[in-house]
Amino acid sequence: MEYRKNDIVTLKIEDCGIDGEGIGKADGFTVFVKDAVIGDTVKVKIIKAKKNYGYGRLMEVLTPSPYRVEPKCAFARQCGGCQLQALSYQQQLAFKERKVRGHLERIGGFTHIPMEPIIGMDEPYHYRNKAQFPVGRNKEGKIVTGFYAGRTHTIIDNRDCALGVKQNKEVLDRVISYMEKYGADPYDETTGKGLVRHILIRYGFFTGELMVCLILNGKKLPAEEKLIASLREIPGITSITVNVNKKRTNVILGDELRLLWGQTYITDKIGDVTYRISPLSFYQVNPRQTQKLYAKALEYAQLTGEETVWDLYCGIGTISLFLAQQARFVRGVEIVPAAIGDARENARINGIENVEFFVGKAEEVLPEEYDKNGVYADVIVVDPPRKGCEEKLLETMIQMQPKRIVYVSCDSATLARDLKYLCGKGYEMERVCAVDQFGGTVHVETVTLLTRKA
């Protein structure tokens, strides 16, 4: 049977797509349904139909799945942030494990995958140490903040995200109330007018330190001292800054930072290492799971104290300093100069001297150091952005012939692509472990150990 747009169908959801959408079949016609979970029987309206598959809108859950749970957040279905809140946490973990395995099989072409059990979270809510809240006005003209609805720039008015820390709500309440009282207008994307674009909040899970940064379409706030006085009443407040971004862009942060009160950073810990985090720093958003992730990377690196290690895409030195405790020497590479400044400072405050940091693209610095200075590595640890590694970098890694490569990935599709290349050039996949850093969402981190074939 041929299905068309606006047809109503009843489906049993049998599978889950990589973005968390339910998948069911009607007479051989595959339908992808957002907000449906495996095991549901649902009534669906077809909103887009191709020849053999289509997309449907969930109209009604006729028989709920045994894995269906009540989302903690009332906005889970509208908001673009969480795709899996209606699925029990055990099933979320099973989905993520299948996703990693599926990518390694389909994209990487691997058959025997040495996967260890996924490392889940003890508490899959209130785990994020960072949140960036856009600010705007609703149809009634009231100032609102929250998160964007899925695939839109419409703000859902929600100051108490179930993934964030409880301090977020108090900060947002105080900032919005100050804006209303002193006429600090929210930014309007369509006109480019208005002042306050975003409110960035960071919290140190292990130190209790709190940072508030207002991203402004301008340099100054009216009655700044009133905002400072209000925010200073919140326990743990350590840093109040403004960031200037006057560009018509979706990029949240600008380059200019000005201190309003306190200091420009907060500190936090992962394991025994202390890190300074500024508003511009990249720092893992789930510090409790990051400790487990890094412990797994360290276990895979098998350091004895004799190794020279390269840490590529090192950020503020989070993994480098972790590794330096057990390596002879660690070299970190990162393209963002401010991050390398932070990395050097983090090494200093921890008294770690067996590290060196380079500013630049990993795919340029590594070949240059290898060709020019003959620098080699016993172990390479790589933690690239979502797009994975440049092929030039993978080539240099092969030339350097480290005994082990530990690949930490936030996107299992690009991981599978890169592993296929490395394993075609003399390496073999020895261990793989997924780590859930992002409960309620479809994202998952993966750590892989490659060893050089003898």
PDB file of N, CA and C in Angstrom, residues 205-264:
ATOM      1  N   PHE A 205      31.163  21.530  40.456  1.00  0.00           N
ATOM      2  CA  PHE A 205      30.524  20.460  41.235  1.00  0.00           C
ATOM      3  C   PHE A 205      31.315  20.119  42.494  1.00  0.00           C
ATOM      4  N   PHE A 206      32.652  20.229  42.416  1.00  0.00           N
ATOM      5  CA  PHE A 206      33.477  19.797  43.549  1.00  0.00           C
ATOM      6  C   PHE A 206      33.894  20.966  44.431  1.00  0.00           C
ATOM      7  N   THR A 207      33.733  22.210  43.919  1.00  0.00           N
ATOM      8  CA  THR A 207      34.136  23.376  44.715  1.00  0.00           C
ATOM      9  C   THR A 207      32.939  24.205  45.164  1.00  0.00           C
ATOM     10  N   GLY A 208      31.787  24.043  44.487  1.00  0.00           N
ATOM     11  CA  GLY A 208      30.608  24.854  44.827  1.00  0.00           C
ATOM     12  C   GLY A 208      30.704  26.285  44.307  1.00  0.00           C
ATOM     13  N   GLU A 209      31.717  26.572  43.460  1.00  0.00           N
ATOM     14  CA  GLU A 209      31.869  27.937  42.927  1.00  0.00           C
ATOM     15  C   GLU A 209      30.918  28.154  41.747  1.00  0.00           C
ATOM     16  N   LEU A 210      30.372  29.377  41.649  1.00  0.00           N
ATOM     17  CA  LEU A 210      29.349  29.689  40.644  1.00  0.00           C
ATOM     18  C   LEU A 210      29.791  30.879  39.795  1.00  0.00           C
ATOM     19  N   MET A 211      29.613  30.755  38.485  1.00  0.00           N
ATOM     20  CA  MET A 211      29.958  31.826  37.544  1.00  0.00           C
ATOM     21  C   MET A 211      28.717  32.270  36.801  1.00  0.00           C
ATOM     22  N   VAL A 212      28.564  33.603  36.648  1.00  0.00           N
ATOM     23  CA  VAL A 212      27.499  34.147  35.799  1.00  0.00           C
ATOM     24  C   VAL A 212      28.139  35.085  34.790  1.00  0.00           C
ATOM     25  N   CYS A 213      27.844  34.862  33.497  1.00  0.00           N
ATOM     26  CA  CYS A 213      28.361  35.730  32.437  1.00  0.00           C
ATOM     27  C   CYS A 213      27.185  36.150  31.564  1.00  0.00           C
ATOM     28  N   LEU A 214      26.986  37.465  31.408  1.00  0.00           N
ATOM     29  CA  LEU A 214      25.927  37.964  30.527  1.00  0.00           C
ATOM     30  C   LEU A 214      26.533  38.294  29.171  1.00  0.00           C
ATOM     31  N   ILE A 215      25.983  37.711  28.110  1.00  0.00           N
ATOM     32  CA  ILE A 215      26.486  37.984  26.762  1.00  0.00           C
ATOM     33  C   ILE A 215      25.662  39.139  26.211  1.00  0.00           C
ATOM     34  N   LEU A 216      26.359  40.235  25.861  1.00  0.00           N
ATOM     35  CA  LEU A 216      25.677  41.484  25.521  1.00  0.00           C
ATOM     36  C   LEU A 216      25.928  41.899  24.076  1.00  0.00           C
ATOM     37  N   ASN A 217      24.912  42.515  23.496  1.00  0.00           N
ATOM     38  CA  ASN A 217      25.031  43.180  22.205  1.00  0.00           C
ATOM     39  C   ASN A 217      25.428  44.635  22.501  1.00  0.00           C
ATOM     40  N   GLY A 218      26.528  44.808  23.205  1.00  0.00           N
ATOM     41  CA  GLY A 218      26.951  46.136  23.668  1.00  0.00           C
ATOM     42  C   GLY A 218      27.980  45.936  24.753  1.00  0.00           C
ATOM     43  N   LYS A 219      28.432  47.037  25.370  1.00  0.00           N
ATOM     44  CA  LYS A 219      29.544  46.924  26.321  1.00  0.00           C
ATOM     45  C   LYS A 219      29.104  47.073  27.767  1.00  0.00           C
ATOM     46  N   LYS A 220      27.948  47.753  27.978  1.00  0.00           N
ATOM     47  CA  LYS A 220      27.617  48.116  29.354  1.00  0.00           C
ATOM     48  C   LYS A 220      26.170  47.807  29.682  1.00  0.00           C
ATOM     49  N   LEU A 221      25.946  47.508  30.938  1.00  0.00           N
ATOM     50  CA  LEU A 221      24.586  47.284  31.437  1.00  0.00           C
ATOM     51  C   LEU A 221      24.142  48.514  32.217  1.00  0.00           C
ATOM     52  N   PRO A 222      22.841  48.832  32.173  1.00  0.00           N
ATOM     53  CA  PRO A 222      22.376  49.911  33.054  1.00  0.00           C
ATOM     54  C   PRO A 222      22.436  49.434  34.511  1.00  0.00           C
ATOM     55  N   ALA A 223      22.804  50.327  35.415  1.00  0.00           N
ATOM     56  CA  ALA A 223      22.813  50.029  36.871  1.00  0.00           C
ATOM     57  C   ALA A 223      23.486  48.694  37.180  1.00  0.00           C
ATOM     58  N   GLU A 224      24.712  48.559  36.676  1.00  0.00           N
ATOM     59  CA  GLU A 224      25.443  47.291  36.859  1.00  0.00           C
ATOM     60  C   GLU A 224      25.562  46.900  38.325  1.00  0.00           C
ATOM     61  N   GLU A 225      25.743  47.920  39.173  1.00  0.00           N
ATOM     62  CA  GLU A 225      25.948  47.625  40.609  1.00  0.00           C
ATOM     63  C   GLU A 225      24.734  46.951  41.242  1.00  0.00           C
ATOM     64  N   LYS A 226      23.535  47.235  40.696  1.00  0.00           N
ATOM     65  CA  LYS A 226      22.303  46.610  41.228  1.00  0.00           C
ATOM     66  C   LYS A 226      22.295  45.108  40.907  1.00  0.00           C
ATOM     67  N   LEU A 227      22.702  44.772  39.686  1.00  0.00           N
ATOM     68  CA  LEU A 227      22.774  43.356  39.296  1.00  0.00           C
ATOM     69  C   LEU A 227      23.816  42.633  40.151  1.00  0.00           C
ATOM     70  N   ILE A 228      24.985  43.265  40.316  1.00  0.00           N
ATOM     71  CA  ILE A 228      26.068  42.655  41.109  1.00  0.00           C
ATOM     72  C   ILE A 228      25.581  42.395  42.537  1.00  0.00           C
ATOM     73  N   ALA A 229      24.926  43.403  43.130  1.00  0.00           N
ATOM     74  CA  ALA A 229      24.454  43.259  44.523  1.00  0.00           C
ATOM     75  C   ALA A 229      23.475  42.100  44.643  1.00  0.00           C
ATOM     76  N   SER A 230      22.588  41.957  43.655  1.00  0.00           N
ATOM     77  CA  SER A 230      21.592  40.881  43.702  1.00  0.00           C
ATOM     78  C   SER A 230      22.262  39.509  43.563  1.00  0.00           C
ATOM     79  N   LEU A 231      23.157  39.378  42.556  1.00  0.00           N
ATOM     80  CA  LEU A 231      23.800  38.076  42.333  1.00  0.00           C
ATOM     81  C   LEU A 231      24.715  37.679  43.493  1.00  0.00           C
ATOM     82  N   ARG A 232      25.302  38.667  44.163  1.00  0.00           N
ATOM     83  CA  ARG A 232      26.224  38.356  45.270  1.00  0.00           C
ATOM     84  C   ARG A 232      25.520  37.720  46.470  1.00  0.00           C
ATOM     85  N   GLU A 233      24.195  37.793  46.473  1.00  0.00           N
ATOM     86  CA  GLU A 233      23.442  37.155  47.575  1.00  0.00           C
ATOM     87  C   GLU A 233      23.360  35.633  47.404  1.00  0.00           C
ATOM     88  N   ILE A 234      23.716  35.132  46.199  1.00  0.00           N
ATOM     89  CA  ILE A 234      23.620  33.678  45.956  1.00  0.00           C
ATOM     90  C   ILE A 234      24.861  32.999  46.523  1.00  0.00           C
ATOM     91  N   PRO A 235      24.695  31.968  47.356  1.00  0.00           N
ATOM     92  CA  PRO A 235      25.861  31.273  47.913  1.00  0.00           C
ATOM     93  C   PRO A 235      26.747  30.704  46.800  1.00  0.00           C
ATOM     94  N   GLY A 236      28.063  30.843  46.975  1.00  0.00           N
ATOM     95  CA  GLY A 236      29.014  30.249  46.029  1.00  0.00           C
ATOM     96  C   GLY A 236      29.397  31.148  44.867  1.00  0.00           C
ATOM     97  N   ILE A 237      28.721  32.313  44.723  1.00  0.00           N
ATOM     98  CA  ILE A 237      29.034  33.168  43.566  1.00  0.00           C
ATOM     99  C   ILE A 237      30.492  33.633  43.648  1.00  0.00           C
ATOM    100  N   THR A 238      31.211  33.438  42.551  1.00  0.00           N
ATOM    101  CA  THR A 238      32.662  33.665  42.542  1.00  0.00           C
ATOM    102  C   THR A 238      33.054  34.586  41.397  1.00  0.00           C
ATOM    103  N   SER A 239      32.281  34.547  40.301  1.00  0.00           N
ATOM    104  CA  SER A 239      32.666  35.277  39.099  1.00  0.00           C
ATOM    105  C   SER A 239      31.439  35.862  38.419  1.00  0.00           C
ATOM    106  N   ILE A 240      31.462  37.205  38.196  1.00  0.00           N
ATOM    107  CA  ILE A 240      30.397  37.862  37.415  1.00  0.00           C
ATOM    108  C   ILE A 240      31.090  38.653  36.305  1.00  0.00           C
ATOM    109  N   THR A 241      30.786  38.290  35.047  1.00  0.00           N
ATOM    110  CA  THR A 241      31.437  38.948  33.909  1.00  0.00           C
ATOM    111  C   THR A 241      30.406  39.291  32.842  1.00  0.00           C
ATOM    112  N   VAL A 242      30.817  40.165  31.913  1.00  0.00           N
ATOM    113  CA  VAL A 242      30.019  40.336  30.695  1.00  0.00           C
ATOM    114  C   VAL A 242      30.915  40.001  29.503  1.00  0.00           C
ATOM    115  N   ASN A 243      30.287  39.431  28.481  1.00  0.00           N
ATOM    116  CA  ASN A 243      30.977  39.089  27.240  1.00  0.00           C
ATOM    117  C   ASN A 243      30.311  39.888  26.131  1.00  0.00           C
ATOM    118  N   VAL A 244      31.127  40.533  25.287  1.00  0.00           N
ATOM    119  CA  VAL A 244      30.585  41.411  24.242  1.00  0.00           C
ATOM    120  C   VAL A 244      30.516  40.666  22.908  1.00  0.00           C
ATOM    121  N   ASN A 245      29.309  40.595  22.343  1.00  0.00           N
ATOM    122  CA  ASN A 245      29.119  39.984  21.030  1.00  0.00           C
ATOM    123  C   ASN A 245      28.109  40.828  20.252  1.00  0.00           C
ATOM    124  N   LYS A 246      28.633  41.712  19.367  1.00  0.00           N
ATOM    125  CA  LYS A 246      27.743  42.616  18.616  1.00  0.00           C
ATOM    126  C   LYS A 246      27.441  42.091  17.213  1.00  0.00           C
ATOM    127  N   LYS A 247      27.897  40.864  16.926  1.00  0.00           N
ATOM    128  CA  LYS A 247      27.720  40.330  15.567  1.00  0.00           C
ATOM    129  C   LYS A 247      26.318  39.757  15.382  1.00  0.00           C
ATOM    130  N   ARG A 248      25.804  39.859  14.148  1.00  0.00           N
ATOM    131  CA  ARG A 248      24.525  39.211  13.799  1.00  0.00           C
ATOM    132  C   ARG A 248      24.847  37.757  13.479  1.00  0.00           C
ATOM    133  N   THR A 249      24.859  36.925  14.496  1.00  0.00           N
ATOM    134  CA  THR A 249      25.339  35.553  14.323  1.00  0.00           C
ATOM    135  C   THR A 249      24.658  34.631  15.317  1.00  0.00           C
ATOM    136  N   ASN A 250      24.716  33.323  15.020  1.00  0.00           N
ATOM    137  CA  ASN A 250      24.217  32.332  15.983  1.00  0.00           C
ATOM    138  C   ASN A 250      25.307  31.918  16.968  1.00  0.00           C
ATOM    139  N   VAL A 251      26.548  32.359  16.717  1.00  0.00           N
ATOM    140  CA  VAL A 251      27.635  32.031  17.652  1.00  0.00           C
ATOM    141  C   VAL A 251      27.362  32.793  18.943  1.00  0.00           C
ATOM    142  N   ILE A 252      27.418  32.082  20.066  1.00  0.00           N
ATOM    143  CA  ILE A 252      26.961  32.698  21.314  1.00  0.00           C
ATOM    144  C   ILE A 252      27.967  33.692  21.886  1.00  0.00           C
ATOM    145  N   LEU A 253      29.235  33.290  22.002  1.00  0.00           N
ATOM    146  CA  LEU A 253      30.214  34.129  22.701  1.00  0.00           C
ATOM    147  C   LEU A 253      31.053  34.977  21.755  1.00  0.00           C
ATOM    148  N   GLY A 254      31.317  36.221  22.166  1.00  0.00           N
ATOM    149  CA  GLY A 254      32.271  37.082  21.462  1.00  0.00           C
ATOM    150  C   GLY A 254      33.646  36.919  22.091  1.00  0.00           C
ATOM    151  N   ASP A 255      34.612  37.752  21.654  1.00  0.00           N
ATOM    152  CA  ASP A 255      35.992  37.612  22.138  1.00  0.00           C
ATOM    153  C   ASP A 255      36.279  38.464  23.371  1.00  0.00           C
ATOM    154  N   GLU A 256      35.491  39.523  23.551  1.00  0.00           N
ATOM    155  CA  GLU A 256      35.825  40.487  24.613  1.00  0.00           C
ATOM    156  C   GLU A 256      35.127  40.124  25.927  1.00  0.00           C
ATOM    157  N   LEU A 257      35.911  40.077  26.994  1.00  0.00           N
ATOM    158  CA  LEU A 257      35.365  39.718  28.308  1.00  0.00           C
ATOM    159  C   LEU A 257      35.692  40.825  29.295  1.00  0.00           C
ATOM    160  N   ARG A 258      34.707  41.219  30.103  1.00  0.00           N
ATOM    161  CA  ARG A 258      34.958  42.264  31.112  1.00  0.00           C
ATOM    162  C   ARG A 258      34.480  41.766  32.470  1.00  0.00           C
ATOM    163  N   LEU A 259      35.316  41.953  33.453  1.00  0.00           N
ATOM    164  CA  LEU A 259      34.987  41.509  34.818  1.00  0.00           C
ATOM    165  C   LEU A 259      34.086  42.534  35.499  1.00  0.00           C
ATOM    166  N   LEU A 260      32.956  42.079  36.037  1.00  0.00           N
ATOM    167  CA  LEU A 260      32.101  42.962  36.835  1.00  0.00           C
ATOM    168  C   LEU A 260      32.422  42.825  38.322  1.00  0.00           C
ATOM    169  N   TRP A 261      32.623  41.581  38.755  1.00  0.00           N
ATOM    170  CA  TRP A 261      32.890  41.358  40.178  1.00  0.00           C
ATOM    171  C   TRP A 261      33.568  40.004  40.389  1.00  0.00           C
ATOM    172  N   GLY A 262      34.445  39.923  41.396  1.00  0.00           N
ATOM    173  CA  GLY A 262      35.067  38.643  41.735  1.00  0.00           C
ATOM    174  C   GLY A 262      36.257  38.377  40.830  1.00  0.00           C
ATOM    175  N   GLN A 263      36.304  37.213  40.226  1.00  0.00           N
ATOM    176  CA  GLN A 263      37.401  36.869  39.319  1.00  0.00           C
ATOM    177  C   GLN A 263      36.825  36.376  37.997  1.00  0.00           C
ATOM    178  N   THR A 264      37.679  36.232  36.989  1.00  0.00           N
ATOM    179  CA  THR A 264      37.170  35.888  35.643  1.00  0.00           C
ATOM    180  C   THR A 264      37.017  34.390  35.452  1.00  0.00           C
TER     181      THR A 264
END
